mmCIF file of C-alpha atoms in Angstrom:
data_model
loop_
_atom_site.group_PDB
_atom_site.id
_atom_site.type_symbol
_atom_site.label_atom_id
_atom_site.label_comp_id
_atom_site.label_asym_id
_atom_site.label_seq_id
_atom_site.Cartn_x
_atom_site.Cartn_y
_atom_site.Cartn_z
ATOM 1 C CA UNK A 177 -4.720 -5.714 -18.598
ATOM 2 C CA UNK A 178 -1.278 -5.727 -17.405
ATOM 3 C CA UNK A 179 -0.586 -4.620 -13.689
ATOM 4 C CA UNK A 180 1.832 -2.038 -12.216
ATOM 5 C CA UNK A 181 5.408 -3.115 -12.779
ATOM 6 C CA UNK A 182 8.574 -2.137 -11.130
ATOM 7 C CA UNK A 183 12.287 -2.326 -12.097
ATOM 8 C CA UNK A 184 14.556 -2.813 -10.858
ATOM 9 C CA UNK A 185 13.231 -5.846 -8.679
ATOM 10 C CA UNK A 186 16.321 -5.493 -6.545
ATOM 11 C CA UNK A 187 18.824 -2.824 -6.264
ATOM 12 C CA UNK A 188 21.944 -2.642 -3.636
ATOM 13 C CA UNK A 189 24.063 0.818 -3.310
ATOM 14 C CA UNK A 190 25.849 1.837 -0.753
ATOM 15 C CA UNK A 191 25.832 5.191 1.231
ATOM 16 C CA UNK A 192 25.722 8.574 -0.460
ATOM 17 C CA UNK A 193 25.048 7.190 -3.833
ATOM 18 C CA UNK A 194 22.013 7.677 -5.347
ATOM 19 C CA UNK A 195 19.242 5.375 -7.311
ATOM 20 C CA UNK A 196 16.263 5.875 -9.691
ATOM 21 C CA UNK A 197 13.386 3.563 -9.393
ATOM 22 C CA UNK A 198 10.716 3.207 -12.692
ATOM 23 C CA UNK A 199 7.164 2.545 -11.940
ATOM 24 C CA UNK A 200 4.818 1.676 -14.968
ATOM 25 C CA UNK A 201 0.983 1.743 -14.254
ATOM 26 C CA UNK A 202 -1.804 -0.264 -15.381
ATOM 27 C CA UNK A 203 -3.035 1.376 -18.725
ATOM 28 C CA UNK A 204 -5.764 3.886 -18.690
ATOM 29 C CA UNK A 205 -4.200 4.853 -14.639
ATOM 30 C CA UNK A 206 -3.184 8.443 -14.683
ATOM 31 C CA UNK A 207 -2.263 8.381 -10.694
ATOM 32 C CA UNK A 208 1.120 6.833 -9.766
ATOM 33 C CA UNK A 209 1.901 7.026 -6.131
ATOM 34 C CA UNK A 210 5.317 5.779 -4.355
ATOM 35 C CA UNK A 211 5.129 4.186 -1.283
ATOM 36 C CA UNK A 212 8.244 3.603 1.294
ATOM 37 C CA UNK A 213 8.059 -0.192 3.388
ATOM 38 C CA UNK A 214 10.300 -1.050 6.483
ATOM 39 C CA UNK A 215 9.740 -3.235 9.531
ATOM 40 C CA UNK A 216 9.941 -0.518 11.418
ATOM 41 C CA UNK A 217 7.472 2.284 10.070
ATOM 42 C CA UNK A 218 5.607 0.190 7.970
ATOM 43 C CA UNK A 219 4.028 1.133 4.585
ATOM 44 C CA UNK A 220 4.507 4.847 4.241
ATOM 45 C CA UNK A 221 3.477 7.616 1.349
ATOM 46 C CA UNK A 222 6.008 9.227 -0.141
ATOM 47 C CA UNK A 223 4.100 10.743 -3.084
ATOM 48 C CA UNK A 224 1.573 10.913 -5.722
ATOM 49 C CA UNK A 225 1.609 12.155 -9.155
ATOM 50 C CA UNK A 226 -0.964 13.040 -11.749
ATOM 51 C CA UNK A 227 -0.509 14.408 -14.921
ATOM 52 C CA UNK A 228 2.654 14.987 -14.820
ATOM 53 C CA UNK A 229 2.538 17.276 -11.341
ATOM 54 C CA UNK A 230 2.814 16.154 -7.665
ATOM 55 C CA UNK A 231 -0.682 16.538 -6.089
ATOM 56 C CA UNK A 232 0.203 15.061 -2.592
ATOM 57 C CA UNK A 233 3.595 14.793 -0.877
ATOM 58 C CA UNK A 234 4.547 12.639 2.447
ATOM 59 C CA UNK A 235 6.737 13.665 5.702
ATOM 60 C CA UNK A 236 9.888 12.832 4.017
ATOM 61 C CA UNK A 237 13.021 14.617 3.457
ATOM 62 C CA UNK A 238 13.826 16.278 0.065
ATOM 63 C CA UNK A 239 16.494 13.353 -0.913
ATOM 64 C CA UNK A 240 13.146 11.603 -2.050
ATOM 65 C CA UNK A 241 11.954 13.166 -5.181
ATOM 66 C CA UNK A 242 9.613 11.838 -8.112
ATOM 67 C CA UNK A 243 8.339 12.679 -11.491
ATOM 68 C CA UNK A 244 6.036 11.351 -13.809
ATOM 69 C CA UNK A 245 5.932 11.566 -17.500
ATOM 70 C CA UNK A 246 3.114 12.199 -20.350
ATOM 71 C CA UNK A 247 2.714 8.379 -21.288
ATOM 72 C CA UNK A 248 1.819 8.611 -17.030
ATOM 73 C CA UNK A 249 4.809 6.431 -15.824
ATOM 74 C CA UNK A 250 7.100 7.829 -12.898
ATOM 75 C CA UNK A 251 10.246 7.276 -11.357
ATOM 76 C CA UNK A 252 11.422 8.121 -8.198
ATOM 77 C CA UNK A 253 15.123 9.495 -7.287
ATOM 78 C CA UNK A 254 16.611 8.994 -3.728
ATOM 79 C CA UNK A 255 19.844 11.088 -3.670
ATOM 80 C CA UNK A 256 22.710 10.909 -1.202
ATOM 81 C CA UNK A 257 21.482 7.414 0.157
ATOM 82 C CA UNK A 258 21.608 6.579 3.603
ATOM 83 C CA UNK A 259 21.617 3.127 5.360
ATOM 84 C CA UNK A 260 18.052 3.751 6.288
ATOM 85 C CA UNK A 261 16.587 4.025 3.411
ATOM 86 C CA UNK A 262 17.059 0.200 2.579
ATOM 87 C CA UNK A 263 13.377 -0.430 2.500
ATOM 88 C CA UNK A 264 11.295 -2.106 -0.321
ATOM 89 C CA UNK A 265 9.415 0.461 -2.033
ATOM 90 C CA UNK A 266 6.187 0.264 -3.526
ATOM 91 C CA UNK A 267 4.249 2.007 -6.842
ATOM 92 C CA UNK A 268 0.494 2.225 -7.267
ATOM 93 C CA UNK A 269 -1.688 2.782 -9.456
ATOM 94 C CA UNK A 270 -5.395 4.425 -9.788
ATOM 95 C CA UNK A 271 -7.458 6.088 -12.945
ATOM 96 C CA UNK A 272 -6.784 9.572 -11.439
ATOM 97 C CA UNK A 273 -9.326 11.117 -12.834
ATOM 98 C CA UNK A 274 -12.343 13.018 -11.102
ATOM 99 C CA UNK A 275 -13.504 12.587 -7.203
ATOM 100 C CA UNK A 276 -10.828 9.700 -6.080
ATOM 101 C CA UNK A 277 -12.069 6.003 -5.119
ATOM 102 C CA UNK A 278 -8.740 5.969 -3.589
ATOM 103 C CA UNK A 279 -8.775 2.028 -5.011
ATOM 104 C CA UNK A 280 -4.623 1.705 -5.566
ATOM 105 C CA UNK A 281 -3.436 -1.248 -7.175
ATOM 106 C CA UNK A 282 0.376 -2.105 -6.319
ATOM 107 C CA UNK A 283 3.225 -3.204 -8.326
ATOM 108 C CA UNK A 284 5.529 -5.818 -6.642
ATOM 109 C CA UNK A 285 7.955 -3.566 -5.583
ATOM 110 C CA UNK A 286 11.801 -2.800 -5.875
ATOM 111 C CA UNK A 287 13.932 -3.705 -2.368
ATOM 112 C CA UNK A 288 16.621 -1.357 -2.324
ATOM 113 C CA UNK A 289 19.490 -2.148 0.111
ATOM 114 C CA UNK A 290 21.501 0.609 1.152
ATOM 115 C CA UNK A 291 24.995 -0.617 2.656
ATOM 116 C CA UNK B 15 3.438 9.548 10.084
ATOM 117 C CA UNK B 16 0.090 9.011 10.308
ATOM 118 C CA UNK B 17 -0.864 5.232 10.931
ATOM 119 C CA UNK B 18 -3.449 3.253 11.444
ATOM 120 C CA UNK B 19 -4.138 1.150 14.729
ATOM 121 C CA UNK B 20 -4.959 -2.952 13.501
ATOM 122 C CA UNK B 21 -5.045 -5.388 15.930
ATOM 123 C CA UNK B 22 -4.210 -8.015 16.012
ATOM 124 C CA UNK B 23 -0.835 -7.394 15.121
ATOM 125 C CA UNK B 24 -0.549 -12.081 14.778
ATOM 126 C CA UNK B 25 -3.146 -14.965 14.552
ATOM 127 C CA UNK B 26 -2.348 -18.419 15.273
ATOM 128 C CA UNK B 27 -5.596 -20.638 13.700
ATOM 129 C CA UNK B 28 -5.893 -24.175 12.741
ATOM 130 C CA UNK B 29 -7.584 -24.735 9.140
ATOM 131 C CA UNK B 30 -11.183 -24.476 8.787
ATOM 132 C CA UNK B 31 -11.409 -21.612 11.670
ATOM 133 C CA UNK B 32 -12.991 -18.199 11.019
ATOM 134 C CA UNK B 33 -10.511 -14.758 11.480
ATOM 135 C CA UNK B 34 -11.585 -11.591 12.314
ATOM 136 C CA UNK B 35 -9.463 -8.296 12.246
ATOM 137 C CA UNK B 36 -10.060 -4.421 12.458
ATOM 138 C CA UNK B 37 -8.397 -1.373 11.850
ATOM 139 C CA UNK B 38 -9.602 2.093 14.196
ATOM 140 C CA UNK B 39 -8.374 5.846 13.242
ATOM 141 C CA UNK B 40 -8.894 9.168 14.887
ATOM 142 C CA UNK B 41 -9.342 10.629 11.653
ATOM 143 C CA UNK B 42 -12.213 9.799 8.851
ATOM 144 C CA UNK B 43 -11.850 8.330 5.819
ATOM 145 C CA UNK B 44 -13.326 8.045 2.331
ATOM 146 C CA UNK B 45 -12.714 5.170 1.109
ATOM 147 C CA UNK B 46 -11.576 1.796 3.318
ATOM 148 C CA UNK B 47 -9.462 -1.017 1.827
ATOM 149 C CA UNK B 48 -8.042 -4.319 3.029
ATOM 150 C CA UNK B 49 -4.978 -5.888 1.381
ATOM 151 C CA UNK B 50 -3.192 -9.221 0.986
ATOM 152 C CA UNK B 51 0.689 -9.188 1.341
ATOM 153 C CA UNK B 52 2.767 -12.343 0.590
ATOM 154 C CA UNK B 53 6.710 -12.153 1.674
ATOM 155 C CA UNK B 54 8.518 -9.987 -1.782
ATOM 156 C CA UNK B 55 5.538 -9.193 -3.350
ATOM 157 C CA UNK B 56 3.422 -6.220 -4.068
ATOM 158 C CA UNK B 57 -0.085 -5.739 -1.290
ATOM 159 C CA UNK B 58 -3.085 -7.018 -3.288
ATOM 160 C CA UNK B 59 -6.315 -5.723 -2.971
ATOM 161 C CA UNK B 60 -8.551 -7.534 -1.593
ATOM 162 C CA UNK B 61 -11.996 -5.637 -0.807
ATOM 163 C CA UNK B 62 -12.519 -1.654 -1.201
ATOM 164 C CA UNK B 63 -15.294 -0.024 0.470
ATOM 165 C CA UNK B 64 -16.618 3.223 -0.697
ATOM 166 C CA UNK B 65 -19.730 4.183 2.061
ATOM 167 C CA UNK B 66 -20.224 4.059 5.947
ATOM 168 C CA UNK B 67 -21.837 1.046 6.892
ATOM 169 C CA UNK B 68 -21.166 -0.976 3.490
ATOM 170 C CA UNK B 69 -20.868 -4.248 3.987
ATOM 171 C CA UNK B 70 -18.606 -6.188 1.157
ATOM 172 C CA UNK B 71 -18.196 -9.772 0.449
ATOM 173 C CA UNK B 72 -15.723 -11.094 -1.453
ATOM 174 C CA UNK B 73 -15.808 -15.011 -1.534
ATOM 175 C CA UNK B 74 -14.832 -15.742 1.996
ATOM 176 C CA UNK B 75 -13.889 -12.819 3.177
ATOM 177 C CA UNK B 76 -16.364 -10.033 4.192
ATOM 178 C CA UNK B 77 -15.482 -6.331 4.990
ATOM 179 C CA UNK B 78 -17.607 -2.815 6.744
ATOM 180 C CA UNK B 79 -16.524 0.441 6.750
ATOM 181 C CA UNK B 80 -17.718 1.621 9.801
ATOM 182 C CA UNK B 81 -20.355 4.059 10.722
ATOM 183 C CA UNK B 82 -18.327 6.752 11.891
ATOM 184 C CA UNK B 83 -15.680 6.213 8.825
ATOM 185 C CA UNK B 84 -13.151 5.953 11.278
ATOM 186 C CA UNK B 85 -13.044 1.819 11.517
ATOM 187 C CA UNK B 86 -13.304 -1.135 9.177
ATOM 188 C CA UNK B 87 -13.159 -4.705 10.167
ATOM 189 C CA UNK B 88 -12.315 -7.771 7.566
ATOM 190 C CA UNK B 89 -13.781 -11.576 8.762
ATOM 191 C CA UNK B 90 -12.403 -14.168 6.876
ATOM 192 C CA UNK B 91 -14.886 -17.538 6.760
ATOM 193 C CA UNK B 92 -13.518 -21.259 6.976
ATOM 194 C CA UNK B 93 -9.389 -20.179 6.762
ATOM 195 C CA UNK B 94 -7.397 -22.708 4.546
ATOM 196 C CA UNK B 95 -3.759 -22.919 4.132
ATOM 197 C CA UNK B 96 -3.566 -20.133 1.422
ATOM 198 C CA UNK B 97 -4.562 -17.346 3.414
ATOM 199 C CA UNK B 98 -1.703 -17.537 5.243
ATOM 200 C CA UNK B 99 -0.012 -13.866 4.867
ATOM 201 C CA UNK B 100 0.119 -10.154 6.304
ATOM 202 C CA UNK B 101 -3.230 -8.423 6.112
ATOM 203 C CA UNK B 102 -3.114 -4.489 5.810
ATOM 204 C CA UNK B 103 -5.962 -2.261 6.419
ATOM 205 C CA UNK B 104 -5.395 0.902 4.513
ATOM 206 C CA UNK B 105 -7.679 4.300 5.110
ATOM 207 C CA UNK B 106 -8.239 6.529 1.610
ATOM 208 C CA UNK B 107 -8.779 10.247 1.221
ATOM 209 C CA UNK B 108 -7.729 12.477 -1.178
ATOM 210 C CA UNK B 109 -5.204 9.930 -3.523
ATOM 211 C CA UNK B 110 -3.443 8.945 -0.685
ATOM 212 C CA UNK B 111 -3.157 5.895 1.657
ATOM 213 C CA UNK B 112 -2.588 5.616 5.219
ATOM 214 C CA UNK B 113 -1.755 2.233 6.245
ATOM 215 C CA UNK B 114 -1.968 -0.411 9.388
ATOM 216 C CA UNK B 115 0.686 -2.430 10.588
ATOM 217 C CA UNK B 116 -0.657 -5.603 9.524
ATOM 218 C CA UNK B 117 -2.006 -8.548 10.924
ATOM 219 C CA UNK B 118 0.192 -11.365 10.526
ATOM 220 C CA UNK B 119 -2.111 -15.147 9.896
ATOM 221 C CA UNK B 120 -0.816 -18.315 10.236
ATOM 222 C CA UNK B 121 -3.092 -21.055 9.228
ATOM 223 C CA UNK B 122 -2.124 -24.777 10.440
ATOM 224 C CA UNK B 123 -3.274 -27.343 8.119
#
């Protein structure tokens, strides 16, 4: 099976522009979840979607939005960018379906530099 | 937000040596998982655990989730050069994961 895969691999903008990321998952996974990475704050959750609908959101600000679509990949919008959102951010994957195993698999990421 | 606390944050270990590293929460978890990071590349999943007190090997490296589901620990057995990397705990609950800061691992050959 094919894993999770990201595009863009690399992406510069520069402040108050805004960027869509595309996240495909591993066939069969209904879950995508985004996940922001910085030295700073580490690997943080930004969102998961399932069917279509968010099911879990993270602490961030409403510039970060998502959707996913029937054929269960997702993109991710981040509107009005600011220099501190340069981070490389992550997609996941998981079946979805029933109690969670929690058991992600990652995709290799798109770094988005924000200048 | 919420993160977890991994220590050590860097190991410094000459080839052959075992590594140990663990990962504490104030808050329980369902599911534990440990993850391999190499520099512009995707974590990799490495072991999941699923039950307090499972114990998971997975070649060299063996995992727990620990009793109270707060704490997991990952050993890794007879290090070679190709471990070197960042090493992320990660705590599960309800489709969403709430990482460590990593453990950094340099192996000298």
């Amino acid at each position: 099976k094919a894993g999770v895969t990201q595009t863009p691999r690399y992406l510069i903008k520069t402040r108050g522009q805004q960027v869509t990321l595309s996240c495909s998952p591993i066939s069969g996974h209904r879950s995508v979840s985004w996940y922001q990475q910085t030295p700073g704050q580490g690997l943080q959750f930004l969102f998961e979607y399932f069917s279509e609908t968010q099911r879990n959101k993270g602490n961030f600000p409403g510039r970060f939005s998502g959707r996913q679509f029937s054929n269960s990949r997702s993109e991710m919008n981040v509107s009005t960018l600011e220099l501190g959102d340069s981070a490389l951010y992550l997609c996941a994957s998981e079946p979805g379906q029933g109690i969670s195993t929690d058991t992600q698999y990652f995709g290799p990421g798109t770094r988005l530099t924000v200048l | 937000g919420q993160q977890l606390n991994q220590s050590p944050q860097s190991m410094f270990i000459q080839e052959g040596e075992d590594v140990s590293m663990n990962c504490t929460s104030s808050s329980i978890f369902n599911t534990w998982l440990w993850y391999k990071q190499d520099p512009g590349e995707g974590p990799v999943l490495l072991i999941a655990l699923y039950k307090a007190g499972e114990l998971t090997s997975n070649g060299r490296l063996t995992a727990q989730f620990g009793i109270t589901r707060k704490d997991s620990f990952l050993n890794i057995s007879a290090s070679i050069p190709s471990d070197v990397g960042i090493y992320f705990c990660a705590g599960g609950s309800n489709y969403k994961l709430t990482f460590g800061k990593g453990t950094l691992l340099t192996v000298n050959p």
